[in-house]
Amino acid sequence: MEKKSRKQYLLDILKLFGIFFKIGLFSFGGGYAMLSLIEAELVKKQKWITHDELSDIFAIAESTPGPIAINTATYIGVKRCGIFGGIAATIGVVIPSLVVIIALSYVIELVKDNVWAGYFFKSIRVAVLVLIAKAVFTFFKDMRKNLLSYVLMIASFLLVLLTNVRVIYIILATIVIACVAARLKQIYDKKVLHSVGTPEYYNERIGRTLEKDEYVRENTVYPHDLNDKSGDLQNSINILSPIAPTKSDEGGEEK
């Protein structure tokens, strides 16, 4: 968190409250539906966080206990303005839902048999589905695309769709697999880094060309051969260059 003046600090806290109040008021469908609103307000408009940071924040909020909307608001608020920023953002995102659900608890009983009320709630479901689809697309766009990512994504989707495995276990399993894969990649990269500059490295990368082509093999200079090559080059220069005048010759010329 950046150091700010007292006035700027209070203004940022009020702004956090206002932004998350608006997000909480219009984010029908829960935490995933609010992702597009958070992106529009905090990433594009305020530029407080980046797309990558938002993806990381959502992953953390999903894997910790509690509603994802509250966890996200608290995390961003603390990141921006410390503990009081977290409190302001959390209160801001909760108040609209609290007020609306209290009001609806009385209204729904009165209009539950009304045809137009049924159409209204069905239309909300469609809008929520669109918002969640947009959130999925945003996550996919920012995702690091490799074989492991696709395998984990498809496996997680099938487990959620076809089994009764709890989501938290799937999340923990993907975290463990991703950490193990990252560690193995570090070990592999370190091994490759140490092998760079050796004939074995070039044989592997160039497709065994150095073993098959005699001309290439004889005229390829490896990093560990540079000292020998530079010595041969210096000898060639000494042979081809004119004989340097001796001190006695220089003295004779001066005379």
Coordinates of N, CA and C in Angstrom, one line a residue:
M1 N 0.8 -1.2 0.0 CA 0.0 0.0 0.0 C 0.9 1.2 0.0
E2 N 0.6 2.2 -0.9 CA 1.3 3.4 -1.0 C 1.1 4.3 0.2
K3 N 2.1 5.2 0.5 CA 1.9 6.2 1.6 C 1.1 7.3 1.0
K4 N 0.1 7.8 1.7 CA -0.8 8.8 1.2 C -1.0 9.8 2.3
S5 N -1.5 11.0 1.9 CA -1.9 12.0 2.9 C -3.3 11.5 3.5
R6 N -3.6 12.1 4.7 CA -4.8 11.7 5.4 C -6.0 11.9 4.5
K7 N -6.0 13.1 3.8 CA -7.2 13.4 3.0 C -7.3 12.4 1.9
Q8 N -6.2 12.1 1.2 CA -6.3 11.2 0.1 C -6.7 9.8 0.5
Y9 N -6.2 9.4 1.7 CA -6.5 8.1 2.3 C -8.0 8.0 2.5
L10 N -8.6 9.0 3.1 CA -10.1 9.0 3.4 C -10.9 9.0 2.1
L11 N -10.4 9.8 1.1 CA -11.1 9.8 -0.2 C -11.0 8.4 -0.9
D12 N -9.9 7.8 -0.8 CA -9.8 6.4 -1.4 C -10.7 5.4 -0.7
I13 N -10.8 5.6 0.6 CA -11.7 4.7 1.4 C -13.2 4.9 1.0
L14 N -13.6 6.2 0.8 CA -14.9 6.5 0.4 C -15.2 6.0 -1.1
K15 N -14.1 6.1 -1.9 CA -14.3 5.6 -3.3 C -14.4 4.1 -3.3
L16 N -13.6 3.4 -2.5 CA -13.7 2.0 -2.4 C -15.2 1.6 -2.0
F17 N -15.7 2.3 -1.0 CA -17.1 2.0 -0.5 C -18.0 2.2 -1.7
G18 N -17.9 3.3 -2.4 CA -18.9 3.6 -3.5 C -18.8 2.7 -4.6
I19 N -17.5 2.3 -5.0 CA -17.4 1.4 -6.1 C -18.0 0.0 -5.8
F20 N -17.7 -0.5 -4.6 CA -18.2 -1.9 -4.3 C -19.7 -1.8 -3.9
F21 N -20.2 -0.7 -3.5 CA -21.6 -0.6 -3.3 C -22.3 -0.7 -4.7
K22 N -21.8 0.0 -5.7 CA -22.3 -0.1 -7.0 C -22.2 -1.5 -7.6
I23 N -21.0 -2.2 -7.3 CA -20.8 -3.5 -7.8 C -21.8 -4.5 -7.1
G24 N -22.0 -4.3 -5.8 CA -22.9 -5.2 -5.1 C -24.3 -5.0 -5.5
L25 N -24.7 -3.8 -5.9 CA -26.1 -3.5 -6.3 C -26.4 -4.0 -7.6
F26 N -25.5 -4.1 -8.6 CA -25.8 -4.6 -9.9 C -25.2 -5.9 -10.3
S27 N -24.5 -6.6 -9.4 CA -23.9 -7.9 -9.7 C -24.9 -9.0 -9.4
F28 N -25.9 -9.2 -10.2 CA -26.8 -10.4 -10.0 C -26.1 -11.7 -10.4
G29 N -26.3 -12.7 -9.6 CA -25.7 -14.0 -9.9 C -24.5 -14.3 -9.0
G30 N -24.1 -13.5 -8.1 CA -23.0 -13.9 -7.2 C -21.6 -13.4 -7.7
G31 N -20.6 -14.1 -7.1 CA -19.2 -13.6 -7.3 C -18.7 -13.7 -8.7
Y32 N -19.0 -14.8 -9.4 CA -18.5 -14.9 -10.8 C -19.2 -13.8 -11.7
A33 N -20.4 -13.5 -11.4 CA -21.1 -12.5 -12.3 C -20.5 -11.1 -12.0
M34 N -19.9 -10.9 -10.8 CA -19.4 -9.6 -10.5 C -18.0 -9.3 -11.1
L35 N -17.4 -10.4 -11.7 CA -16.1 -10.2 -12.2 C -16.0 -9.2 -13.3
S36 N -17.0 -9.2 -14.2 CA -16.9 -8.2 -15.3 C -17.1 -6.8 -14.8
L37 N -17.9 -6.6 -13.7 CA -18.1 -5.3 -13.1 C -16.8 -4.8 -12.4
I38 N -16.2 -5.7 -11.7 CA -14.9 -5.4 -11.1 C -13.8 -5.0 -12.1
E39 N -13.8 -5.8 -13.2 CA -12.9 -5.5 -14.3 C -13.1 -4.1 -14.9
A40 N -14.4 -3.8 -15.1 CA -14.7 -2.5 -15.7 C -14.3 -1.4 -14.8
E41 N -14.6 -1.5 -13.5 CA -14.4 -0.4 -12.5 C -12.9 -0.3 -12.1
L42 N -12.3 -1.4 -11.7 CA -11.0 -1.4 -11.0 C -9.8 -1.5 -12.0
V43 N -10.0 -2.3 -13.1 CA -8.9 -2.5 -14.0 C -8.9 -1.5 -15.1
K44 N -10.1 -1.2 -15.8 CA -10.1 -0.3 -16.9 C -10.3 1.1 -16.5
K45 N -11.2 1.4 -15.5 CA -11.5 2.8 -15.2 C -10.5 3.3 -14.2
Q46 N -10.4 2.7 -13.0 CA -9.5 3.2 -11.9 C -8.1 2.8 -12.1
K47 N -7.8 1.7 -12.8 CA -6.5 1.2 -13.0 C -5.8 0.9 -11.7
W48 N -6.5 0.4 -10.7 CA -5.9 0.0 -9.4 C -5.2 -1.3 -9.5
I49 N -5.7 -2.2 -10.3 CA -5.1 -3.5 -10.5 C -5.0 -3.9 -11.9
T50 N -4.3 -4.9 -12.3 CA -4.2 -5.4 -13.6 C -5.0 -6.6 -13.8
H51 N -5.2 -7.1 -15.1 CA -5.9 -8.3 -15.4 C -5.3 -9.5 -14.7
D52 N -4.0 -9.6 -14.7 CA -3.4 -10.8 -14.1 C -3.6 -10.7 -12.6
E53 N -3.5 -9.6 -11.9 CA -3.8 -9.5 -10.5 C -5.2 -9.8 -10.2
L54 N -6.2 -9.4 -11.0 CA -7.6 -9.7 -10.8 C -7.8 -11.3 -10.9
S55 N -7.1 -11.9 -11.8 CA -7.3 -13.4 -11.9 C -6.7 -14.1 -10.7
D56 N -5.6 -13.6 -10.2 CA -5.0 -14.1 -9.0 C -5.8 -13.9 -7.8
I57 N -6.4 -12.7 -7.7 CA -7.3 -12.4 -6.5 C -8.5 -13.3 -6.6
F58 N -9.1 -13.5 -7.7 CA -10.3 -14.4 -7.8 C -9.9 -15.8 -7.4
A59 N -8.8 -16.3 -7.9 CA -8.3 -17.6 -7.5 C -8.2 -17.8 -6.0
I60 N -7.6 -16.7 -5.4 CA -7.4 -16.8 -3.9 C -8.7 -16.7 -3.2
A61 N -9.6 -15.8 -3.7 CA -10.9 -15.6 -3.1 C -11.8 -16.9 -3.2
E62 N -11.6 -17.6 -4.3 CA -12.4 -18.9 -4.5 C -11.9 -20.0 -3.6
S63 N -10.6 -20.0 -3.3 CA -10.0 -21.1 -2.6 C -10.0 -20.9 -1.1
T64 N -10.5 -19.7 -0.6 CA -10.6 -19.5 0.8 C -12.0 -19.5 1.3
P65 N -12.3 -19.8 2.6 CA -13.6 -19.9 3.1 C -14.4 -18.6 2.9
G66 N -15.7 -18.7 2.7 CA -16.6 -17.5 2.6 C -17.0 -17.2 1.2
P67 N -18.0 -16.3 1.0 CA -18.5 -16.0 -0.3 C -17.4 -15.3 -1.1
I68 N -17.3 -15.6 -2.4 CA -16.2 -15.1 -3.2 C -16.3 -13.6 -3.4
A69 N -17.5 -13.1 -3.4 CA -17.7 -11.6 -3.6 C -17.1 -10.9 -2.4
I70 N -17.4 -11.3 -1.2 CA -16.9 -10.7 0.0 C -15.4 -10.8 0.1
N71 N -14.9 -12.0 -0.2 CA -13.4 -12.3 -0.1 C -12.7 -11.3 -1.1
T72 N -13.3 -11.2 -2.3 CA -12.6 -10.4 -3.3 C -12.6 -8.9 -2.9
A73 N -13.8 -8.4 -2.4 CA -13.9 -7.0 -2.0 C -12.9 -6.8 -0.8
T74 N -12.8 -7.7 0.1 CA -11.9 -7.5 1.3 C -10.5 -7.4 0.8
Y75 N -10.1 -8.4 0.0 CA -8.7 -8.4 -0.5 C -8.3 -7.2 -1.2
I76 N -9.2 -6.7 -2.2 CA -8.8 -5.5 -2.9 C -8.8 -4.3 -2.0
G77 N -9.7 -4.2 -1.1 CA -9.8 -3.1 -0.1 C -8.5 -3.0 0.7
V78 N -8.1 -4.1 1.2 CA -6.9 -4.2 2.0 C -5.6 -3.8 1.2
K79 N -5.6 -4.3 0.0 CA -4.5 -4.1 -0.9 C -4.4 -2.6 -1.2
R80 N -5.6 -1.9 -1.3 CA -5.6 -0.5 -1.7 C -5.4 0.4 -0.5
C81 N -6.1 0.2 0.6 CA -6.1 1.1 1.7 C -5.9 0.5 3.1
G82 N -5.3 -0.7 3.1 CA -5.1 -1.4 4.4 C -6.4 -1.9 5.0
I83 N -6.4 -2.1 6.3 CA -7.5 -2.8 7.0 C -8.8 -2.0 6.9
F84 N -8.7 -0.7 7.0 CA -9.9 0.1 6.9 C -10.5 0.1 5.4
G85 N -9.6 0.0 4.5 CA -10.1 -0.1 3.1 C -10.8 -1.5 2.9
G86 N -10.3 -2.5 3.5 CA -10.9 -3.8 3.4 C -12.3 -3.8 4.1
I87 N -12.4 -3.1 5.2 CA -13.7 -3.0 5.9 C -14.7 -2.2 5.0
A88 N -14.2 -1.1 4.5 CA -15.1 -0.2 3.6 C -15.6 -1.0 2.4
A89 N -14.7 -1.7 1.7 CA -15.1 -2.4 0.5 C -16.1 -3.6 0.9
T90 N -15.8 -4.2 2.0 CA -16.7 -5.4 2.4 C -18.1 -4.9 2.7
I91 N -18.2 -3.8 3.5 CA -19.5 -3.2 3.8 C -20.2 -2.7 2.6
G92 N -19.4 -2.1 1.7 CA -20.0 -1.6 0.5 C -20.7 -2.7 -0.4
V93 N -20.0 -3.8 -0.5 CA -20.5 -4.9 -1.4 C -21.6 -5.7 -0.7
V94 N -21.7 -5.6 0.6 CA -22.7 -6.4 1.4 C -24.0 -5.6 1.5
I95 N -24.0 -4.3 1.7 CA -25.2 -3.5 2.0 C -26.3 -3.7 0.9
P96 N -26.0 -3.5 -0.4 CA -27.0 -3.7 -1.4 C -27.7 -5.0 -1.3
S97 N -26.9 -6.1 -1.2 CA -27.6 -7.4 -1.2 C -28.4 -7.6 0.1
L98 N -28.0 -7.1 1.2 CA -28.7 -7.2 2.4 C -30.0 -6.4 2.3
V99 N -30.0 -5.2 1.8 CA -31.2 -4.4 1.7 C -32.2 -5.0 0.7
V100 N -31.7 -5.4 -0.5 CA -32.5 -6.0 -1.5 C -33.2 -7.3 -1.1
I101 N -32.4 -8.2 -0.4 CA -33.0 -9.5 -0.1 C -34.0 -9.3 1.0
I102 N -33.8 -8.3 1.9 CA -34.8 -8.1 3.0 C -36.1 -7.6 2.3
A103 N -36.0 -6.7 1.4 CA -37.2 -6.1 0.7 C -37.9 -7.2 -0.2
L104 N -37.1 -8.0 -0.9 CA -37.7 -9.1 -1.7 C -38.3 -10.2 -0.9
S105 N -37.9 -10.4 0.4 CA -38.5 -11.4 1.2 C -40.0 -11.1 1.5
Y106 N -40.3 -9.8 1.5 CA -41.7 -9.4 1.6 C -42.4 -9.4 0.3
V107 N -41.7 -8.9 -0.8 CA -42.4 -8.8 -2.1 C -42.7 -10.1 -2.7
I108 N -41.7 -11.1 -2.6 CA -41.9 -12.3 -3.3 C -43.1 -13.1 -2.9
E109 N -43.4 -13.0 -1.6 CA -44.7 -13.7 -1.1 C -45.9 -13.1 -1.8
L110 N -45.9 -11.8 -2.1 CA -47.0 -11.2 -2.7 C -47.2 -11.4 -4.2
V111 N -46.0 -11.6 -4.9 CA -46.1 -11.7 -6.4 C -45.6 -13.1 -6.9
K112 N -45.5 -14.1 -6.0 CA -44.9 -15.4 -6.4 C -45.8 -16.1 -7.4
D113 N -47.1 -15.8 -7.4 CA -48.1 -16.4 -8.4 C -48.3 -15.5 -9.6
N114 N -47.7 -14.4 -9.7 CA -47.9 -13.5 -10.8 C -47.0 -13.9 -12.0
V115 N -47.7 -14.0 -13.2 CA -47.0 -14.4 -14.4 C -45.8 -13.5 -14.7
W116 N -46.0 -12.2 -14.7 CA -45.0 -11.3 -15.0 C -43.8 -11.4 -14.1
A117 N -44.0 -11.7 -12.8 CA -42.9 -11.8 -11.9 C -42.1 -13.1 -12.3
G118 N -42.8 -14.1 -12.7 CA -42.1 -15.3 -13.2 C -41.2 -15.0 -14.4
Y119 N -41.7 -14.2 -15.3 CA -40.9 -13.8 -16.5 C -39.7 -13.0 -16.1
F120 N -39.9 -12.2 -15.1 CA -38.8 -11.3 -14.6 C -37.7 -12.1 -14.1
F121 N -38.0 -13.1 -13.2 CA -36.9 -13.9 -12.6 C -36.2 -14.8 -13.6
K122 N -37.0 -15.3 -14.7 CA -36.4 -16.1 -15.7 C -35.4 -15.2 -16.5
S123 N -35.8 -14.0 -16.8 CA -34.9 -13.1 -17.6 C -33.6 -12.8 -16.8
I124 N -33.7 -12.7 -15.5 CA -32.6 -12.5 -14.6 C -31.6 -13.7 -14.7
R125 N -32.2 -14.9 -14.8 CA -31.3 -16.1 -14.9 C -30.5 -16.0 -16.2
V126 N -31.1 -15.6 -17.3 CA -30.4 -15.5 -18.6 C -29.3 -14.5 -18.5
A127 N -29.6 -13.3 -17.9 CA -28.6 -12.3 -17.7 C -27.4 -12.7 -16.9
V128 N -27.7 -13.5 -15.8 CA -26.7 -14.0 -14.9 C -25.8 -15.0 -15.7
L129 N -26.4 -15.8 -16.5 CA -25.7 -16.8 -17.3 C -24.7 -16.1 -18.3
V130 N -25.1 -15.0 -18.9 CA -24.3 -14.2 -19.7 C -23.1 -13.6 -19.0
L131 N -23.3 -13.1 -17.8 CA -22.3 -12.5 -17.0 C -21.3 -13.6 -16.6
I132 N -21.7 -14.8 -16.2 CA -20.8 -15.8 -15.8 C -20.0 -16.3 -17.0
A133 N -20.7 -16.4 -18.2 CA -19.9 -16.8 -19.4 C -18.8 -15.8 -19.7
K134 N -19.1 -14.5 -19.5 CA -18.1 -13.5 -19.8 C -16.9 -13.6 -18.8
A135 N -17.3 -14.0 -17.5 CA -16.2 -14.2 -16.5 C -15.3 -15.4 -16.9
V136 N -16.0 -16.4 -17.4 CA -15.2 -17.6 -17.9 C -14.3 -17.2 -19.0
F137 N -14.8 -16.5 -20.0 CA -14.0 -16.0 -21.1 C -12.8 -15.2 -20.6
T138 N -13.0 -14.3 -19.7 CA -12.0 -13.4 -19.2 C -10.9 -14.3 -18.5
F139 N -11.3 -15.3 -17.7 CA -10.3 -16.1 -17.1 C -9.5 -16.9 -18.2
F140 N -10.2 -17.4 -19.2 CA -9.6 -18.2 -20.2 C -8.6 -17.3 -21.0
K141 N -8.9 -16.1 -21.3 CA -8.1 -15.2 -22.0 C -6.8 -14.9 -21.3
D142 N -6.9 -14.8 -20.0 CA -5.7 -14.4 -19.2 C -4.9 -15.7 -18.7
M143 N -5.5 -16.9 -19.0 CA -4.8 -18.1 -18.5 C -3.6 -18.4 -19.3
R144 N -2.6 -18.9 -18.6 CA -1.4 -19.4 -19.3 C -1.7 -20.7 -20.1
K145 N -1.6 -20.6 -21.4 CA -2.1 -21.7 -22.2 C -1.0 -22.6 -22.5
N146 N -1.1 -23.8 -21.9 CA -0.1 -24.9 -22.2 C -0.9 -26.2 -22.0
L147 N -0.2 -27.3 -22.2 CA -0.9 -28.6 -22.2 C -1.4 -28.9 -20.8
L148 N -0.7 -28.6 -19.7 CA -1.1 -28.8 -18.4 C -2.3 -28.0 -18.0
S149 N -2.4 -26.7 -18.5 CA -3.6 -25.9 -18.2 C -4.8 -26.5 -18.8
Y150 N -4.7 -26.9 -20.0 CA -5.9 -27.5 -20.7 C -6.3 -28.8 -20.0
V151 N -5.4 -29.6 -19.6 CA -5.7 -30.9 -19.0 C -6.4 -30.6 -17.7
L152 N -5.9 -29.7 -16.8 CA -6.5 -29.4 -15.6 C -7.9 -28.8 -15.7
M153 N -8.0 -27.9 -16.7 CA -9.3 -27.3 -17.0 C -10.4 -28.3 -17.4
I154 N -10.0 -29.2 -18.3 CA -11.0 -30.2 -18.8 C -11.3 -31.2 -17.6
A155 N -10.3 -31.6 -16.9 CA -10.5 -32.6 -15.8 C -11.3 -32.0 -14.7
S156 N -11.1 -30.8 -14.4 CA -11.9 -30.1 -13.3 C -13.3 -30.0 -13.8
F157 N -13.6 -29.6 -15.0 CA -14.9 -29.5 -15.5 C -15.7 -30.8 -15.5
L158 N -15.0 -31.9 -15.9 CA -15.7 -33.2 -15.9 C -15.9 -33.7 -14.5
L159 N -15.0 -33.4 -13.6 CA -15.2 -33.8 -12.2 C -16.4 -33.1 -11.6
V160 N -16.5 -31.8 -11.8 CA -17.7 -31.1 -11.3 C -19.0 -31.5 -12.0
L161 N -18.9 -31.8 -13.2 CA -20.1 -32.1 -14.0 C -20.6 -33.5 -13.7
L162 N -19.7 -34.5 -13.6 CA -20.1 -35.9 -13.6 C -20.0 -36.6 -12.2
T163 N -19.3 -35.9 -11.3 CA -19.1 -36.5 -9.9 C -19.7 -35.6 -8.8
N164 N -19.6 -36.1 -7.6 CA -20.0 -35.3 -6.5 C -18.8 -34.8 -5.6
V165 N -17.7 -34.8 -6.3 CA -16.5 -34.3 -5.6 C -16.6 -32.9 -5.2
R166 N -16.3 -32.5 -4.0 CA -16.5 -31.1 -3.6 C -15.4 -30.2 -4.3
V167 N -15.9 -29.0 -4.7 CA -15.0 -28.1 -5.5 C -13.7 -27.8 -4.7
I168 N -13.8 -27.7 -3.4 CA -12.6 -27.3 -2.7 C -11.5 -28.4 -2.9
Y169 N -11.9 -29.6 -2.9 CA -10.9 -30.7 -3.2 C -10.3 -30.6 -4.6
I170 N -11.1 -30.3 -5.5 CA -10.6 -30.1 -6.9 C -9.6 -28.9 -7.0
I171 N -9.9 -27.9 -6.3 CA -9.1 -26.7 -6.3 C -7.7 -27.0 -5.6
L172 N -7.8 -27.7 -4.5 CA -6.5 -28.1 -3.8 C -5.7 -29.1 -4.6
A173 N -6.4 -30.0 -5.3 CA -5.6 -30.9 -6.2 C -5.0 -30.2 -7.3
T174 N -5.6 -29.3 -8.0 CA -5.0 -28.5 -9.1 C -3.9 -27.7 -8.6
I175 N -4.0 -27.1 -7.4 CA -2.9 -26.3 -6.8 C -1.6 -27.2 -6.6
V176 N -1.9 -28.4 -6.0 CA -0.7 -29.3 -5.8 C -0.1 -29.7 -7.1
I177 N -0.9 -30.1 -8.1 CA -0.4 -30.5 -9.4 C 0.4 -29.4 -10.1
A178 N -0.2 -28.2 -10.0 CA 0.5 -27.0 -10.6 C 1.8 -26.7 -9.9
C179 N 1.9 -26.8 -8.6 CA 3.1 -26.6 -7.9 C 4.2 -27.6 -8.2
V180 N 3.8 -28.9 -8.3 CA 4.7 -29.9 -8.6 C 5.2 -29.8 -10.0
A181 N 4.3 -29.4 -11.0 CA 4.7 -29.2 -12.4 C 5.7 -28.0 -12.5
A182 N 5.4 -26.9 -11.7 CA 6.3 -25.8 -11.8 C 7.7 -26.1 -11.2
R183 N 7.7 -26.9 -10.2 CA 9.0 -27.3 -9.6 C 9.8 -28.2 -10.6
L184 N 9.1 -29.1 -11.2 CA 9.8 -30.0 -12.2 C 10.3 -29.2 -13.4
K185 N 9.6 -28.2 -13.8 CA 10.0 -27.3 -14.9 C 11.3 -26.5 -14.5
Q186 N 11.3 -26.0 -13.2 CA 12.5 -25.3 -12.7 C 13.7 -26.2 -12.8
I187 N 13.6 -27.5 -12.3 CA 14.7 -28.4 -12.4 C 15.1 -28.7 -13.8
Y188 N 14.2 -28.8 -14.7 CA 14.5 -29.1 -16.1 C 15.2 -27.9 -16.7
D189 N 14.7 -26.7 -16.5 CA 15.3 -25.5 -17.0 C 16.7 -25.3 -16.5
K190 N 16.9 -25.6 -15.2 CA 18.3 -25.5 -14.6 C 19.2 -26.5 -15.3
K191 N 18.7 -27.7 -15.6 CA 19.6 -28.7 -16.2 C 19.9 -28.2 -17.6
V192 N 19.0 -27.7 -18.4 CA 19.2 -27.2 -19.7 C 20.2 -26.1 -19.7
L193 N 20.1 -25.2 -18.7 CA 20.9 -24.0 -18.6 C 22.4 -24.4 -18.4
H194 N 22.6 -25.5 -17.6 CA 24.0 -25.9 -17.4 C 24.5 -26.6 -18.6
S195 N 23.6 -27.2 -19.5 CA 24.1 -27.9 -20.7 C 24.3 -27.0 -21.9
V196 N 23.9 -25.7 -21.8 CA 24.1 -24.8 -22.9 C 25.5 -24.6 -23.2
G197 N 25.9 -24.7 -24.5 CA 27.3 -24.5 -24.9 C 28.1 -25.8 -25.1
T198 N 27.5 -26.9 -24.7 CA 28.2 -28.2 -24.9 C 27.8 -28.8 -26.2
P199 N 28.6 -29.7 -26.8 CA 28.2 -30.3 -28.1 C 26.9 -31.1 -28.0
E200 N 26.7 -31.7 -26.8 CA 25.4 -32.5 -26.6 C 24.2 -31.6 -26.8
Y201 N 24.3 -30.4 -26.2 CA 23.2 -29.4 -26.3 C 22.9 -29.1 -27.8
Y202 N 23.9 -28.7 -28.5 CA 23.7 -28.4 -29.9 C 23.2 -29.6 -30.7
N203 N 23.7 -30.8 -30.4 CA 23.3 -32.0 -31.1 C 21.8 -32.2 -31.0
E204 N 21.3 -31.9 -29.8 CA 19.9 -32.1 -29.5 C 19.0 -31.0 -30.1
R205 N 19.5 -29.8 -30.1 CA 18.7 -28.7 -30.6 C 18.7 -28.6 -32.1
I206 N 19.8 -28.9 -32.7 CA 19.9 -28.8 -34.2 C 19.5 -30.1 -34.9
G207 N 19.0 -31.0 -34.2 CA 18.5 -32.3 -34.8 C 19.6 -33.2 -35.3
R208 N 20.7 -33.2 -34.5 CA 21.8 -34.1 -34.9 C 22.5 -33.7 -36.1
T209 N 22.4 -32.5 -36.5 CA 23.0 -32.0 -37.8 C 24.6 -32.1 -37.6
L210 N 25.0 -31.7 -36.4 CA 26.5 -31.7 -36.3 C 27.1 -33.1 -36.4
E211 N 26.3 -34.1 -36.1 CA 26.8 -35.5 -36.2 C 26.8 -36.0 -37.7
K212 N 25.9 -35.5 -38.5 CA 25.7 -36.0 -39.8 C 26.5 -35.2 -40.8
D213 N 26.7 -33.9 -40.7 CA 27.4 -33.0 -41.6 C 28.8 -32.8 -41.2
E214 N 29.7 -33.3 -41.9 CA 31.1 -33.2 -41.5 C 31.6 -31.8 -41.6
Y215 N 31.2 -31.1 -42.6 CA 31.6 -29.7 -42.8 C 31.1 -28.8 -41.6
V216 N 29.8 -29.0 -41.3 CA 29.3 -28.2 -40.1 C 30.0 -28.5 -38.9
R217 N 30.3 -29.8 -38.7 CA 30.9 -30.3 -37.4 C 32.3 -29.7 -37.3
E218 N 33.0 -29.6 -38.4 CA 34.4 -29.2 -38.3 C 34.5 -27.6 -38.2
N219 N 33.5 -26.9 -38.7 CA 33.5 -25.5 -38.7 C 32.7 -24.8 -37.7
T220 N 32.1 -25.6 -36.8 CA 31.3 -25.0 -35.7 C 32.2 -24.7 -34.5
V221 N 32.0 -23.5 -34.0 CA 32.8 -23.1 -32.9 C 31.9 -23.1 -31.6
Y222 N 32.3 -24.0 -30.7 CA 31.5 -24.0 -29.4 C 32.1 -23.0 -28.5
P223 N 31.3 -22.6 -27.5 CA 31.8 -21.6 -26.5 C 33.1 -22.0 -25.8
H224 N 33.2 -23.3 -25.5 CA 34.3 -23.7 -24.7 C 35.6 -23.8 -25.6
D225 N 35.4 -23.7 -27.0 CA 36.5 -23.7 -27.9 C 37.0 -22.4 -28.3
L226 N 36.4 -21.3 -27.7 CA 36.7 -20.0 -28.2 C 38.2 -19.6 -27.8
N227 N 38.7 -20.1 -26.7 CA 40.1 -19.8 -26.3 C 41.0 -20.4 -27.3
D228 N 40.8 -21.6 -27.7 CA 41.7 -22.3 -28.7 C 41.6 -21.6 -30.0
K229 N 40.4 -21.3 -30.4 CA 40.2 -20.6 -31.7 C 40.8 -19.2 -31.7
S230 N 40.7 -18.5 -30.6 CA 41.3 -17.2 -30.6 C 42.8 -17.3 -30.6
G231 N 43.4 -18.3 -30.0 CA 44.8 -18.5 -30.1 C 45.3 -18.8 -31.5
D232 N 44.5 -19.7 -32.2 CA 44.9 -19.9 -33.6 C 44.8 -18.7 -34.5
L233 N 43.8 -17.9 -34.2 CA 43.6 -16.6 -35.0 C 44.8 -15.7 -34.7
Q234 N 45.2 -15.6 -33.5 CA 46.3 -14.7 -33.2 C 47.6 -15.1 -33.9
N235 N 47.8 -16.5 -33.9 CA 49.0 -17.0 -34.6 C 49.0 -16.7 -36.1
S236 N 47.7 -16.8 -36.7 CA 47.6 -16.5 -38.1 C 47.9 -15.0 -38.4
I237 N 47.4 -14.2 -37.5 CA 47.7 -12.7 -37.7 C 49.2 -12.4 -37.6
N238 N 49.9 -13.1 -36.6 CA 51.3 -12.9 -36.5 C 52.1 -13.3 -37.7
I239 N 51.6 -14.4 -38.4 CA 52.3 -14.9 -39.5 C 52.1 -14.0 -40.7
L240 N 50.9 -13.5 -40.9 CA 50.5 -12.7 -42.1 C 50.9 -11.2 -42.0
S241 N 51.1 -10.7 -40.7 CA 51.4 -9.3 -40.6 C 52.9 -9.1 -40.9
P242 N 53.3 -7.8 -41.3 CA 54.7 -7.5 -41.6 C 55.5 -7.6 -40.3
I243 N 56.8 -7.8 -40.5 CA 57.7 -8.0 -39.3 C 57.8 -6.6 -38.7
A244 N 57.5 -6.5 -37.4 CA 57.6 -5.3 -36.7 C 59.0 -4.8 -36.6
P245 N 59.3 -3.5 -36.7 CA 60.7 -3.0 -36.6 C 61.2 -3.1 -35.2
T246 N 62.5 -3.4 -35.1 CA 63.1 -3.5 -33.8 C 63.5 -2.2 -33.3
K247 N 64.0 -2.1 -32.1 CA 64.4 -0.8 -31.5 C 65.6 -0.3 -32.2
S248 N 66.5 -1.2 -32.6 CA 67.8 -0.8 -33.3 C 67.4 -0.2 -34.7
D249 N 66.4 -0.9 -35.4 CA 66.0 -0.3 -36.7 C 65.4 1.0 -36.5
E250 N 64.6 1.2 -35.4 CA 63.9 2.5 -35.2 C 65.0 3.6 -35.0
G251 N 66.0 3.2 -34.2 CA 67.1 4.1 -33.9 C 67.9 4.5 -35.2
G252 N 68.1 3.5 -36.1 CA 68.8 3.8 -37.3 C 68.0 4.7 -38.2
E253 N 66.7 4.5 -38.2 CA 65.9 5.4 -39.0 C 65.9 6.9 -38.5
E254 N 66.0 7.0 -37.2 CA 66.0 8.3 -36.7 C 67.3 9.1 -37.1
K255 N 68.4 8.2 -37.1 CA 69.7 8.8 -37.5 C 69.6 9.2 -39.0

